[in-house]
Amino acid sequence: MTILVTGARGAVAQHLTALLRERGAEVREASAAPAPGLPDRVVCDLNDPATFAPALKGVTSVFLYANAAHAGAFAREAAEAGVEHIVLLSSASVLHPDAATNPLAASHLNAERALLAGAVRTTLLRPGSFSSNALAWSWAIKAGDPVALPYPDAHNDPIHTADVAAVALAVLTSGGEHGAAHTLTGPRSVTFAEQLDVLAGVLGRPVGIRRVSPEQWKQDMSAYMNAGFADALLDYWSSCVGKPVEITDTVERLTGRPARDFETWAREHADEFAPAG
């Protein structure tokens, strides 16, 4: 059995590849561009259907990052290659009522629909927010500056990338969950302010918050994201103020161990928030 892992440079893919190899599985790593020094990695550019067939040759299962551009073509090539199972890394944003038109969700939803319309059994993994999203605050924290937040009391459900990978391992190596959709969360709902308190405790120094208006935050982020995406993100955060996220037990149910909390992630990544030098 050969498992193709796309997006090999991604954090989830890296964790998953290590777990699969620990199990003795035959893994074929794939990324959009050739990898110098990694001759075993194949090219599978999800924006270029011409790369699909060579990457899929002889593959039985696929771990796939969501990319709606050519998901239908990928599904057809996978079926032609004899692939039996695709595990798609999607997003819990597809569960929102406006998912079809929401910039945060539409590409994931379209990728899901294209794969589910294909002939290969597809399992959907739908994580909410990742613990690693906190790295967006690292520059301010390194500099000793307060973190600018428009909605510090907005709740989220941070999940460790290693837990997402562990769930992917479980569904790739067990037939019992093929074709299901799984919503993945961390072990509890926390606000951004609470996450910053955790980071302060781990780092042993204060981490402040600078409350900014949504308009100011959008302006500050204009160099990093388009206006539509920023507006959708702000609307989502606004809807989560004072409203804890519903937590699932999917990680523990499928892996046999509780999901890692945000503090665990913070301790593992403390160096990334430490001042330079």
GROMACS .gro file of C-alpha atoms in nm:
model
  277
    1MET     CA    1   0.000   0.000   0.000
    2THR     CA    2   0.145   0.336  -0.108
    3ILE     CA    3   0.012   0.658   0.046
    4LEU     CA    4   0.058   0.987  -0.137
    5VAL     CA    5   0.096   1.282   0.100
    6THR     CA    6   0.047   1.613  -0.080
    7GLY     CA    7   0.163   1.949   0.050
    8ALA     CA    8   0.471   1.779   0.193
    9ARG     CA    9   0.613   2.108   0.322
   10GLY     CA   10   0.303   2.172   0.536
   11ALA     CA   11   0.305   2.112   0.910
   12VAL     CA   12   0.024   1.855   0.907
   13ALA     CA   13   0.183   1.667   0.617
   14GLN     CA   14   0.521   1.658   0.791
   15HIS     CA   15   0.370   1.518   1.112
   16LEU     CA   16   0.166   1.266   0.913
   17THR     CA   17   0.461   1.147   0.706
   18ALA     CA   18   0.661   1.080   1.022
   19LEU     CA   19   0.372   0.887   1.178
   20LEU     CA   20   0.318   0.678   0.865
   21ARG     CA   21   0.684   0.588   0.844
   22GLU     CA   22   0.683   0.489   1.210
   23ARG     CA   23   0.408   0.246   1.113
   24GLY     CA   24   0.620   0.112   0.830
   25ALA     CA   25   0.391   0.247   0.560
   26GLU     CA   26   0.513   0.320   0.208
   27VAL     CA   27   0.489   0.699   0.176
   28ARG     CA   28   0.526   0.912  -0.135
   29GLU     CA   29   0.579   1.276  -0.043
   30ALA     CA   30   0.460   1.533  -0.294
   31SER     CA   31   0.482   1.910  -0.325
   32ALA     CA   32   0.423   2.172  -0.590
   33ALA     CA   33   0.789   2.211  -0.682
   34PRO     CA   34   1.096   1.984  -0.690
   35ALA     CA   35   1.272   1.960  -0.356
   36PRO     CA   36   1.654   1.990  -0.372
   37GLY     CA   37   1.815   1.727  -0.155
   38LEU     CA   38   1.493   1.525  -0.129
   39PRO     CA   39   1.502   1.293  -0.431
   40ASP     CA   40   1.214   1.078  -0.305
   41ARG     CA   41   0.969   1.371  -0.315
   42VAL     CA   42   0.756   1.387  -0.630
   43VAL     CA   43   0.594   1.687  -0.794
   44CYS     CA   44   0.219   1.721  -0.747
   45ASP     CA   45   0.109   2.079  -0.805
   46LEU     CA   46  -0.260   2.104  -0.720
   47ASN     CA   47  -0.282   2.398  -0.961
   48ASP     CA   48  -0.141   2.189  -1.248
   49PRO     CA   49  -0.343   1.879  -1.347
   50ALA     CA   50  -0.057   1.758  -1.569
   51THR     CA   51   0.131   1.660  -1.251
   52PHE     CA   52  -0.149   1.445  -1.108
   53ALA     CA   53  -0.115   1.119  -1.303
   54PRO     CA   54   0.260   1.067  -1.245
   55ALA     CA   55   0.224   1.138  -0.874
   56LEU     CA   56  -0.074   0.903  -0.840
   57LYS     CA   57   0.073   0.606  -1.025
   58GLY     CA   58   0.062   0.298  -0.800
   59VAL     CA   59  -0.097   0.489  -0.510
   60THR     CA   60  -0.371   0.332  -0.297
   61SER     CA   61  -0.454   0.623  -0.062
   62VAL     CA   62  -0.404   1.000  -0.065
   63PHE     CA   63  -0.377   1.272   0.197
   64LEU     CA   64  -0.488   1.582   0.009
   65TYR     CA   65  -0.480   1.952   0.093
   66ALA     CA   66  -0.794   2.133  -0.017
   67ASN     CA   67  -0.751   2.319  -0.344
   68ALA     CA   68  -1.068   2.374  -0.540
   69ALA     CA   69  -0.901   2.483  -0.864
   70HIS     CA   70  -0.870   2.133  -1.012
   71ALA     CA   71  -1.020   1.907  -0.746
   72GLY     CA   72  -1.250   1.745  -0.999
   73ALA     CA   73  -0.957   1.661  -1.224
   74PHE     CA   74  -0.767   1.520  -0.926
   75ALA     CA   75  -1.065   1.300  -0.838
   76ARG     CA   76  -1.081   1.167  -1.196
   77GLU     CA   77  -0.707   1.098  -1.213
   78ALA     CA   78  -0.718   0.927  -0.873
   79ALA     CA   79  -0.998   0.698  -0.989
   80GLU     CA   80  -0.810   0.620  -1.311
   81ALA     CA   81  -0.499   0.533  -1.106
   82GLY     CA   82  -0.694   0.291  -0.887
   83VAL     CA   83  -0.679   0.500  -0.570
   84GLU     CA   84  -0.913   0.356  -0.307
   85HIS     CA   85  -0.934   0.636  -0.050
   86ILE     CA   86  -0.874   1.011  -0.030
   87VAL     CA   87  -0.847   1.195   0.302
   88LEU     CA   88  -0.911   1.564   0.242
   89LEU     CA   89  -0.785   1.831   0.482
   90SER     CA   90  -1.079   2.070   0.466
   91SER     CA   91  -1.208   2.322   0.723
   92ALA     CA   92  -1.488   2.353   0.975
   93SER     CA   93  -1.575   2.679   0.800
   94VAL     CA   94  -1.773   2.474   0.546
   95LEU     CA   95  -2.035   2.419   0.817
   96HIS     CA   96  -2.129   2.789   0.825
   97PRO     CA   97  -2.459   2.883   0.661
   98ASP     CA   98  -2.289   3.117   0.413
   99ALA     CA   99  -2.005   2.878   0.326
  100ALA     CA  100  -2.073   2.884  -0.048
  101THR     CA  101  -2.007   3.258  -0.070
  102ASN     CA  102  -1.772   3.309   0.225
  103PRO     CA  103  -1.404   3.365   0.129
  104LEU     CA  104  -1.294   3.163   0.434
  105ALA     CA  105  -1.497   2.859   0.333
  106ALA     CA  106  -1.582   2.855  -0.036
  107SER     CA  107  -1.263   2.695  -0.167
  108HIS     CA  108  -1.279   2.418   0.094
  109LEU     CA  109  -1.647   2.356   0.022
  110ASN     CA  110  -1.589   2.342  -0.353
  111ALA     CA  111  -1.301   2.098  -0.307
  112GLU     CA  112  -1.521   1.878  -0.088
  113ARG     CA  113  -1.803   1.878  -0.343
  114ALA     CA  114  -1.573   1.793  -0.631
  115LEU     CA  115  -1.419   1.497  -0.449
  116LEU     CA  116  -1.749   1.367  -0.315
  117ALA     CA  117  -1.887   1.372  -0.670
  118GLY     CA  118  -1.598   1.152  -0.783
  119ALA     CA  119  -1.563   0.776  -0.775
  120VAL     CA  120  -1.304   0.749  -0.496
  121ARG     CA  121  -1.421   0.719  -0.136
  122THR     CA  122  -1.338   1.044   0.041
  123THR     CA  123  -1.304   1.117   0.411
  124LEU     CA  124  -1.330   1.482   0.517
  125LEU     CA  125  -1.126   1.629   0.802
  126ARG     CA  126  -1.264   1.965   0.914
  127PRO     CA  127  -1.043   2.134   1.174
  128GLY     CA  128  -1.144   2.468   1.317
  129SER     CA  129  -0.862   2.699   1.419
  130PHE     CA  130  -0.504   2.579   1.456
  131SER     CA  131  -0.291   2.646   1.763
  132SER     CA  132  -0.021   2.755   1.520
  133ASN     CA  133  -0.233   3.055   1.417
  134ALA     CA  134  -0.084   3.216   1.728
  135LEU     CA  135   0.243   3.255   1.538
  136ALA     CA  136   0.084   3.562   1.378
  137TRP     CA  137   0.145   3.732   1.715
  138SER     CA  138   0.511   3.632   1.737
  139TRP     CA  139   0.663   3.949   1.591
  140ALA     CA  140   0.486   4.176   1.837
  141ILE     CA  141   0.563   3.947   2.131
  142LYS     CA  142   0.930   3.918   2.033
  143ALA     CA  143   0.953   4.296   2.023
  144GLY     CA  144   0.783   4.331   2.362
  145ASP     CA  145   0.489   4.511   2.201
  146PRO     CA  146   0.122   4.449   2.279
  147VAL     CA  147  -0.069   4.234   2.031
  148ALA     CA  148  -0.323   4.432   1.828
  149LEU     CA  149  -0.661   4.260   1.835
  150PRO     CA  150  -1.002   4.384   1.722
  151TYR     CA  151  -1.189   4.114   1.918
  152PRO     CA  152  -0.974   3.983   2.206
  153ASP     CA  153  -1.278   3.813   2.362
  154ALA     CA  154  -1.360   3.609   2.051
  155HIS     CA  155  -1.355   3.234   2.113
  156ASN     CA  156  -1.176   2.973   1.905
  157ASP     CA  157  -1.097   2.603   1.931
  158PRO     CA  158  -0.721   2.572   1.874
  159ILE     CA  159  -0.608   2.228   1.765
  160HIS     CA  160  -0.249   2.105   1.748
  161THR     CA  161  -0.129   2.013   1.397
  162ALA     CA  162   0.004   1.686   1.537
  163ASP     CA  163  -0.350   1.592   1.643
  164VAL     CA  164  -0.483   1.660   1.294
  165ALA     CA  165  -0.206   1.438   1.158
  166ALA     CA  166  -0.289   1.167   1.412
  167VAL     CA  167  -0.652   1.167   1.299
  168ALA     CA  168  -0.539   1.150   0.936
  169LEU     CA  169  -0.320   0.851   1.026
  170ALA     CA  170  -0.614   0.679   1.192
  171VAL     CA  171  -0.846   0.715   0.894
  172LEU     CA  172  -0.576   0.628   0.640
  173THR     CA  173  -0.481   0.307   0.818
  174SER     CA  174  -0.828   0.193   0.925
  175GLY     CA  175  -1.123   0.121   0.698
  176GLY     CA  176  -1.382   0.205   0.962
  177GLU     CA  177  -1.398   0.578   0.895
  178HIS     CA  178  -1.384   0.584   0.516
  179GLY     CA  179  -1.636   0.823   0.366
  180ALA     CA  180  -1.713   1.009   0.689
  181ALA     CA  181  -1.684   1.379   0.773
  182HIS     CA  182  -1.505   1.468   1.098
  183THR     CA  183  -1.508   1.804   1.273
  184LEU     CA  184  -1.183   1.846   1.467
  185THR     CA  185  -1.127   2.080   1.762
  186GLY     CA  186  -0.884   2.128   2.043
  187PRO     CA  187  -0.987   2.017   2.393
  188ARG     CA  188  -1.153   2.346   2.491
  189SER     CA  189  -1.278   2.677   2.362
  190VAL     CA  190  -1.057   2.973   2.456
  191THR     CA  191  -1.054   3.342   2.376
  192PHE     CA  192  -0.762   3.516   2.210
  193ALA     CA  193  -0.700   3.698   2.539
  194GLU     CA  194  -0.681   3.365   2.722
  195GLN     CA  195  -0.433   3.232   2.469
  196LEU     CA  196  -0.213   3.536   2.523
  197ASP     CA  197  -0.231   3.475   2.898
  198VAL     CA  198  -0.110   3.120   2.837
  199LEU     CA  199   0.178   3.249   2.626
  200ALA     CA  200   0.268   3.500   2.897
  201GLY     CA  201   0.281   3.220   3.154
  202VAL     CA  202   0.496   3.001   2.931
  203LEU     CA  203   0.732   3.285   2.843
  204GLY     CA  204   0.750   3.417   3.198
  205ARG     CA  205   0.683   3.777   3.097
  206PRO     CA  206   0.377   3.992   3.034
  207VAL     CA  207   0.208   3.991   2.696
  208GLY     CA  208  -0.017   4.289   2.646
  209ILE     CA  209  -0.317   4.351   2.423
  210ARG     CA  210  -0.384   4.663   2.223
  211ARG     CA  211  -0.749   4.676   2.128
  212VAL     CA  212  -0.791   4.819   1.778
  213SER     CA  213  -1.095   4.887   1.566
  214PRO     CA  214  -1.185   4.637   1.293
  215GLU     CA  215  -1.110   4.908   1.038
  216GLN     CA  216  -0.762   4.968   1.182
  217TRP     CA  217  -0.684   4.597   1.192
  218LYS     CA  218  -0.799   4.558   0.830
  219GLN     CA  219  -0.576   4.847   0.726
  220ASP     CA  220  -0.280   4.701   0.915
  221MET     CA  221  -0.332   4.365   0.742
  222SER     CA  222  -0.385   4.504   0.391
  223ALA     CA  223  -0.037   4.402   0.281
  224TYR     CA  224  -0.099   4.041   0.386
  225MET     CA  225  -0.458   3.961   0.286
  226ASN     CA  226  -0.721   4.094   0.049
  227ALA     CA  227  -1.011   4.301   0.174
  228GLY     CA  228  -1.274   4.031   0.121
  229PHE     CA  229  -1.085   3.776   0.325
  230ALA     CA  230  -1.017   4.031   0.600
  231ASP     CA  231  -1.386   4.128   0.617
  232ALA     CA  232  -1.491   3.763   0.640
  233LEU     CA  233  -1.242   3.700   0.918
  234LEU     CA  234  -1.357   4.005   1.112
  235ASP     CA  235  -1.721   3.905   1.074
  236TYR     CA  236  -1.642   3.557   1.201
  237TRP     CA  237  -1.447   3.682   1.503
  238SER     CA  238  -1.726   3.926   1.584
  239SER     CA  239  -1.977   3.640   1.586
  240CYS     CA  240  -1.756   3.446   1.831
  241VAL     CA  241  -1.733   3.715   2.101
  242GLY     CA  242  -1.868   3.566   2.423
  243LYS     CA  243  -1.973   3.247   2.241
  244PRO     CA  244  -1.764   2.938   2.318
  245VAL     CA  245  -1.705   2.706   2.026
  246GLU     CA  246  -1.870   2.364   2.043
  247ILE     CA  247  -1.595   2.113   2.120
  248THR     CA  248  -1.584   1.764   1.967
  249ASP     CA  249  -1.426   1.445   2.098
  250THR     CA  250  -1.313   1.336   1.751
  251VAL     CA  251  -0.940   1.341   1.824
  252GLU     CA  252  -0.971   1.117   2.129
  253ARG     CA  253  -1.231   0.891   1.968
  254LEU     CA  254  -1.020   0.823   1.659
  255THR     CA  255  -0.669   0.829   1.808
  256GLY     CA  256  -0.729   0.695   2.158
  257ARG     CA  257  -0.564   0.995   2.326
  258PRO     CA  258  -0.696   1.337   2.432
  259ALA     CA  259  -0.633   1.635   2.210
  260ARG     CA  260  -0.333   1.847   2.309
  261ASP     CA  261  -0.421   2.179   2.471
  262PHE     CA  262  -0.293   2.520   2.366
  263GLU     CA  263  -0.043   2.532   2.652
  264THR     CA  264   0.125   2.218   2.519
  265TRP     CA  265   0.167   2.383   2.179
  266ALA     CA  266   0.289   2.706   2.341
  267ARG     CA  267   0.560   2.525   2.539
  268GLU     CA  268   0.676   2.343   2.227
  269HIS     CA  269   0.703   2.672   2.035
  270ALA     CA  270   0.819   2.912   2.307
  271ASP     CA  271   1.145   2.983   2.122
  272GLU     CA  272   0.949   3.132   1.834
  273PHE     CA  273   0.819   3.405   2.065
  274ALA     CA  274   1.150   3.478   2.238
  275PRO     CA  275   1.334   3.804   2.167
  276ALA     CA  276   1.613   3.772   1.910
  277GLY     CA  277   1.956   3.732   2.063
   0.00000   0.00000   0.00000
